[in-house]
Amino acid sequence: MSAPRLLVPLTLCATALIVLGSLSPAARADTIETVAQYTSPNIDTGPFPLAAVAIGSFNILPDDSAMTISGLFGNYTTTSYGLTEQPTSAVNVYLGSIEVATCSADFMFCSGYDPVPDPWSYTLSAAEIASLGTGTVDLTAVQTAPYVIALGETTLDQAPTSTTPPAVTPEPSSLMLLGTGALGFAGAVRRKMMA
């Protein structure tokens, strides 16, 4: 069999494999967003709790089945009010309407004057993720004791719905293209062996 006659079925097979291969969706990796550290501009003395203040926002994606938000109570790269190690007053942190962290205080600061920030983390349930919807969701804080809100970076880790792409059923025309190419190739090989 001549090379040009063998080229047609090979081309059909290759085209079908390319089409079928492109139908497999790639899994999306985790999406991680970070809101910068925050220090409130004023020393507040109440009455408490104060009104919520905006810390930042996150973009909630539509295909997430797991979300974890984490941060620090206190920030230690900001100099404010003469302090280079800024602890935070008692504060509640919210993602949308969901309370994700609470730091309570006996007197003023929720961690005393400890120079080490206190980490916190919260994993949202499926119902909480659904209640957030998609799009931009605000991160806010409510001060519940005197002095100042001081928070480190806050991070939202969003995991995709599935790490394994769903099985894709190719459309009939793709299967027909693959079958035609395979039959043409088999016929060409058979004719060559009989010759």
Coordinates of C-alpha atoms in Angstrom, one line a residue:
M1 CA 0.0 0.0 0.0
S2 CA 1.3 3.4 -0.9
A3 CA 2.1 6.0 1.8
P4 CA -0.6 8.5 0.7
R5 CA -3.3 5.8 1.0
L6 CA -2.1 4.9 4.5
L7 CA -2.0 8.6 5.5
V8 CA -5.8 9.1 5.4
P9 CA -6.8 6.5 8.0
L10 CA -3.9 7.5 10.2
T11 CA -5.0 11.1 10.0
L12 CA -8.5 10.2 11.0
C13 CA -7.3 8.2 14.0
A14 CA -5.0 11.0 15.2
T15 CA -7.8 13.6 14.8
A16 CA -10.2 11.4 16.8
L17 CA -7.7 10.9 19.6
I18 CA -7.1 14.7 19.8
V19 CA -10.8 15.4 20.0
L20 CA -11.4 12.8 22.6
G21 CA -8.3 13.9 24.6
S22 CA -9.5 17.5 24.7
L23 CA -12.8 16.4 26.3
S24 CA -11.1 15.5 29.6
P25 CA -11.4 18.4 32.0
A26 CA -8.5 19.3 34.2
A27 CA -9.0 19.4 37.9
R28 CA -8.8 23.0 39.4
A29 CA -6.1 23.4 42.0
D30 CA -6.9 25.0 45.4
T31 CA -7.5 28.7 45.2
I32 CA -5.8 30.6 48.0
E33 CA -6.5 34.3 48.7
T34 CA -5.0 36.5 51.4
V35 CA -6.2 39.7 53.0
A36 CA -3.5 42.0 54.4
Q37 CA -3.0 42.5 58.1
Y38 CA -5.2 45.2 59.7
T39 CA -4.8 47.6 62.6
S40 CA -7.8 49.9 63.5
P41 CA -7.0 53.6 63.2
N42 CA -8.5 54.6 66.6
I43 CA -8.2 53.5 70.2
D44 CA -11.9 52.9 71.1
T45 CA -13.3 52.9 74.6
G46 CA -16.8 51.8 73.9
P47 CA -19.6 51.2 74.4
F48 CA -19.0 47.7 73.2
P49 CA -19.5 45.9 70.9
L50 CA -18.6 48.5 68.3
A51 CA -19.9 48.5 64.8
A52 CA -18.3 46.0 62.4
V53 CA -15.3 47.3 60.4
A54 CA -14.3 46.1 57.0
I55 CA -11.0 44.1 56.9
G56 CA -11.1 43.1 53.2
S57 CA -13.0 40.7 51.0
F58 CA -12.7 37.3 49.3
N59 CA -14.0 36.0 45.9
I60 CA -16.1 32.9 46.6
L61 CA -15.9 30.5 43.6
P62 CA -19.0 28.5 42.5
D63 CA -17.4 25.0 42.5
D64 CA -16.0 24.7 46.0
S65 CA -16.8 21.9 48.4
A66 CA -14.3 22.8 51.1
M67 CA -13.2 26.1 52.5
T68 CA -10.8 26.9 55.4
I69 CA -10.2 30.5 56.6
S70 CA -7.3 31.2 58.9
G71 CA -5.5 34.2 60.4
L72 CA -3.7 35.7 63.4
F73 CA -4.9 37.6 66.4
G74 CA -2.3 40.4 66.7
N75 CA 0.2 41.7 64.1
Y76 CA 3.8 42.3 64.6
T77 CA 5.1 44.1 61.5
T78 CA 3.1 47.2 62.2
T79 CA 4.2 50.0 64.6
S80 CA 1.2 51.8 66.0
Y81 CA 0.6 53.7 69.2
G82 CA 4.3 53.4 70.1
L83 CA 4.2 49.5 70.0
T84 CA 6.0 47.4 67.5
E85 CA 4.3 44.3 68.7
Q86 CA 0.6 45.0 68.5
P87 CA -1.7 42.6 70.3
T88 CA -5.4 42.9 69.6
S89 CA -8.4 43.8 71.7
A90 CA -11.1 41.3 72.1
V91 CA -12.6 40.8 68.6
N92 CA -15.0 38.6 66.6
V93 CA -14.2 38.0 63.0
Y94 CA -16.9 37.3 60.3
L95 CA -16.9 36.0 56.8
G96 CA -20.1 37.4 55.5
S97 CA -22.5 36.6 58.3
I98 CA -20.6 33.6 59.6
E99 CA -18.5 34.1 62.8
V100 CA -15.2 32.4 62.0
A101 CA -13.0 33.5 64.9
T102 CA -13.4 34.9 68.5
C103 CA -10.7 36.3 70.7
S104 CA -12.1 37.2 74.2
A105 CA -10.3 39.3 76.8
D106 CA -10.2 39.5 80.5
F107 CA -9.1 43.1 80.5
M108 CA -7.9 44.8 77.3
F109 CA -6.0 42.5 75.0
C110 CA -7.2 39.0 74.1
S111 CA -3.7 37.5 74.4
G112 CA -2.3 39.8 77.1
Y113 CA 0.9 41.5 75.9
D114 CA 2.3 38.2 74.4
P115 CA 4.6 39.2 71.6
V116 CA 3.6 36.1 69.6
P117 CA 0.5 36.3 67.5
D118 CA -2.2 33.7 68.2
P119 CA -3.3 31.7 65.1
W120 CA -6.9 30.7 64.4
S121 CA -8.6 28.6 61.8
Y122 CA -12.1 27.7 60.8
T123 CA -13.4 25.1 58.3
L124 CA -16.8 26.0 56.8
S125 CA -19.5 23.4 56.6
A126 CA -21.3 22.7 53.3
A127 CA -24.3 24.6 54.4
E128 CA -22.2 27.6 55.3
I129 CA -20.4 27.6 52.0
A130 CA -23.9 27.4 50.2
S131 CA -25.1 30.4 52.3
L132 CA -22.2 32.5 51.2
G133 CA -23.2 32.2 47.5
T134 CA -20.6 33.2 44.9
G135 CA -18.8 36.4 44.2
T136 CA -17.3 38.9 46.7
V137 CA -17.9 38.3 50.4
D138 CA -16.7 40.7 53.0
L139 CA -14.3 39.9 55.9
T140 CA -15.3 42.1 58.9
A141 CA -14.4 42.4 62.6
V142 CA -16.3 43.5 65.7
Q143 CA -14.3 44.9 68.6
T144 CA -15.7 43.8 72.0
A145 CA -13.2 45.4 74.4
P146 CA -11.2 48.6 74.8
Y147 CA -8.2 49.6 72.7
V148 CA -7.5 48.5 69.2
I149 CA -8.2 45.7 66.6
A150 CA -4.9 44.2 65.3
L151 CA -5.1 41.2 63.0
G152 CA -2.4 39.5 61.0
E153 CA -3.0 38.3 57.4
T154 CA -6.2 36.3 56.8
T155 CA -6.2 33.5 54.3
L156 CA -9.0 31.7 52.6
D157 CA -8.2 28.3 51.1
Q158 CA -10.9 27.1 48.6
A159 CA -10.8 23.5 47.4
P160 CA -12.5 22.4 44.2
T161 CA -15.6 20.2 44.3
S162 CA -13.6 17.2 43.0
T163 CA -9.9 16.5 42.5
T164 CA -10.8 13.8 40.0
P165 CA -12.3 15.0 36.8
P166 CA -15.7 13.5 36.0
A167 CA -15.9 10.8 33.3
V168 CA -16.8 12.4 30.0
T169 CA -18.9 10.6 27.5
P170 CA -17.7 11.5 24.0
E171 CA -20.3 12.6 21.5
P172 CA -21.3 10.0 18.8
S173 CA -19.5 11.9 16.0
S174 CA -16.2 11.6 17.8
L175 CA -16.6 7.9 18.3
M176 CA -17.6 7.5 14.6
L177 CA -14.4 9.4 13.6
L178 CA -12.3 7.2 15.7
G179 CA -14.0 4.0 14.4
T180 CA -13.7 5.1 10.8
G181 CA -10.0 5.8 11.2
A182 CA -9.4 2.4 13.0
L183 CA -11.3 0.5 10.3
G184 CA -9.4 2.3 7.5
F185 CA -6.1 1.5 9.3
A186 CA -7.0 -2.1 9.8
G187 CA -8.1 -2.4 6.1
A188 CA -4.9 -0.9 4.9
V189 CA -2.8 -3.3 7.0
R190 CA -4.8 -6.3 5.8
R191 CA -4.5 -5.3 2.1
K192 CA -0.7 -4.8 2.6
M193 CA -0.4 -8.3 4.2
M194 CA -2.4 -10.0 1.4
A195 CA -0.3 -8.3 -1.4

